[in-house]
Structure formats: C-alpha cells, structure tokens
Tab-separated table of C-alpha atoms and ligand atoms in Angstrom:
chain	number	residue	atom	x	y	z
S	1	UNK	CA	-17.523	8.663	0.154
S	2	UNK	CA	-14.527	10.905	-0.042
S	3	UNK	CA	-14.693	14.477	-1.255
S	4	UNK	CA	-11.831	14.975	-3.694
S	5	UNK	CA	-10.817	18.363	-2.260
S	6	UNK	CA	-10.726	17.511	1.443
S	7	UNK	CA	-9.397	13.979	1.108
S	8	UNK	CA	-6.898	14.879	-1.673
S	9	UNK	CA	-7.818	12.541	-4.478
S	10	UNK	CA	-4.440	11.897	-6.193
S	11	UNK	CA	-4.266	13.352	-9.681
S	12	UNK	CA	-7.816	14.709	-9.538
S	13	UNK	CA	-8.567	18.207	-10.856
S	14	UNK	CA	-10.935	18.741	-7.904
S	15	UNK	CA	-8.029	18.380	-5.451
S	16	UNK	CA	-6.974	22.006	-5.796
S	17	UNK	CA	-5.098	24.038	-3.187
S	18	UNK	CA	-6.329	27.534	-2.321
S	19	UNK	CA	-3.901	30.333	-3.166
S	20	UNK	CA	-4.140	31.948	0.262
S	21	UNK	CA	-2.348	30.482	3.285
S	22	UNK	CA	-0.901	27.501	1.351
S	23	UNK	CA	1.106	26.200	4.335
S	24	UNK	CA	-2.023	26.097	6.497
S	25	UNK	CA	-3.929	24.237	3.807
S	26	UNK	CA	-1.111	21.771	3.253
S	27	UNK	CA	-1.008	20.926	6.977
S	28	UNK	CA	-4.797	20.540	6.983
S	29	UNK	CA	-4.735	18.274	3.929
S	30	UNK	CA	-1.806	16.220	5.244
S	31	UNK	CA	-3.732	15.669	8.480
S	32	UNK	CA	-6.857	14.608	6.599
S	33	UNK	CA	-4.955	12.104	4.440
S	34	UNK	CA	-3.091	10.667	7.432
S	35	UNK	CA	-6.338	10.359	9.420
S	36	UNK	CA	-8.000	8.585	6.468
S	37	UNK	CA	-5.068	6.156	6.236
S	38	UNK	CA	-5.197	5.413	9.959
S	39	UNK	CA	-8.967	4.900	9.890
S	40	UNK	CA	-8.699	2.554	6.919
S	41	UNK	CA	-5.945	0.559	8.637
S	42	UNK	CA	-8.077	0.295	11.802
S	43	UNK	CA	-11.132	-0.853	9.881
S	44	UNK	CA	-9.165	-3.518	8.011
S	45	UNK	CA	-7.471	-4.654	11.236
S	46	UNK	CA	-10.961	-5.045	12.731
S	47	UNK	CA	-11.994	-7.318	9.870
S	48	UNK	CA	-13.774	-4.839	7.618
S	49	UNK	CA	-13.188	-4.365	3.909
S	50	UNK	CA	-13.060	-0.741	2.777
S	51	UNK	CA	-14.351	0.735	-0.468
S	52	UNK	CA	-13.921	4.419	-1.272
S	53	UNK	CA	-16.120	6.171	-3.795
S	54	UNK	CA	-14.486	9.440	-4.766
S	55	UNK	CA	-16.695	12.458	-5.330
S	56	UNK	CA	-15.612	12.739	-8.971
S	57	UNK	CA	-16.926	9.233	-9.685
S	58	UNK	CA	-20.442	10.547	-9.220
S	59	UNK	CA	-22.315	12.442	-11.868
S	60	UNK	CA	-25.623	14.194	-11.560
S	61	UNK	CA	-27.514	10.987	-12.278
S	62	UNK	CA	-27.164	7.598	-10.665
S	63	UNK	CA	-24.377	5.689	-12.410
S	64	UNK	CA	-25.542	2.112	-12.834
S	65	UNK	CA	-22.088	0.834	-13.756
S	66	UNK	CA	-20.548	2.361	-10.634
S	67	UNK	CA	-23.325	0.985	-8.472
S	68	UNK	CA	-22.767	-2.459	-10.012
S	69	UNK	CA	-19.030	-2.302	-9.292
S	70	UNK	CA	-19.574	-1.257	-5.684
S	71	UNK	CA	-22.207	-3.945	-5.233
S	72	UNK	CA	-19.856	-6.595	-6.673
S	73	UNK	CA	-17.134	-5.463	-4.250
S	74	UNK	CA	-19.539	-5.702	-1.325
S	75	UNK	CA	-21.086	-9.024	-2.315
S	76	UNK	CA	-18.247	-10.936	-3.949
S	77	UNK	CA	-15.038	-8.939	-3.607
S	78	UNK	CA	-11.987	-10.387	-1.946
S	79	UNK	CA	-9.814	-7.283	-1.856
S	80	UNK	CA	-9.554	-5.577	1.501
S	81	UNK	CA	-9.737	-2.142	-0.109
S	82	UNK	CA	-10.982	-0.665	-3.342
S	83	UNK	CA	-11.494	2.794	-4.802
S	84	UNK	CA	-13.657	4.236	-7.545
S	85	UNK	CA	-12.556	5.703	-9.893
D	1	ZN	ZN1	-11.588	13.045	-7.665
C-alpha cells in the first residue's frame, strides 16, 4: 500500500504539495520516492515480486475487481512489479 501523498502517485490529484515550505516538502518527497525505488529494487533482487496498491485505488467499500486483480498477480502473475491503478 502506498499513500498517494507521501509516495507521490504520478498524475494523482491526491499527490498535492503544501503551499508552505515547498523546498522542504520537495526534498522530503524526493527522498520518499527514491527510498521506495531502492526498496523495490532490493526486493526484486532478492527474488520477490512487488505489487503496489495506491491509496486512490481503494474506495470506502471492498473492491472485488481490485482484489481479483491483486490475487491474480499473486497467484499467476509473471511480472516482477505491478501497480493498481
Ligand atoms: Zn493516487
């Protein structure tokens, strides 16, 4: 699970930047994104496959279609990484 704000979901309206101290926020966000990339690379290098569910993919109710897609990735997927949406 990635929160869209903290992990900077590309193109997502939830990935806003606060108006105050924009340079500080940009450094914080850049660090988060770089750390995520490094962690994903380490997991894949260790033989794991990585699926990211972005916060905005989740509604207030359980989304059966999303659950099915994640389950298919886990059970049958061949890609090393996937993201939803
Ligand atoms: Zn998002």
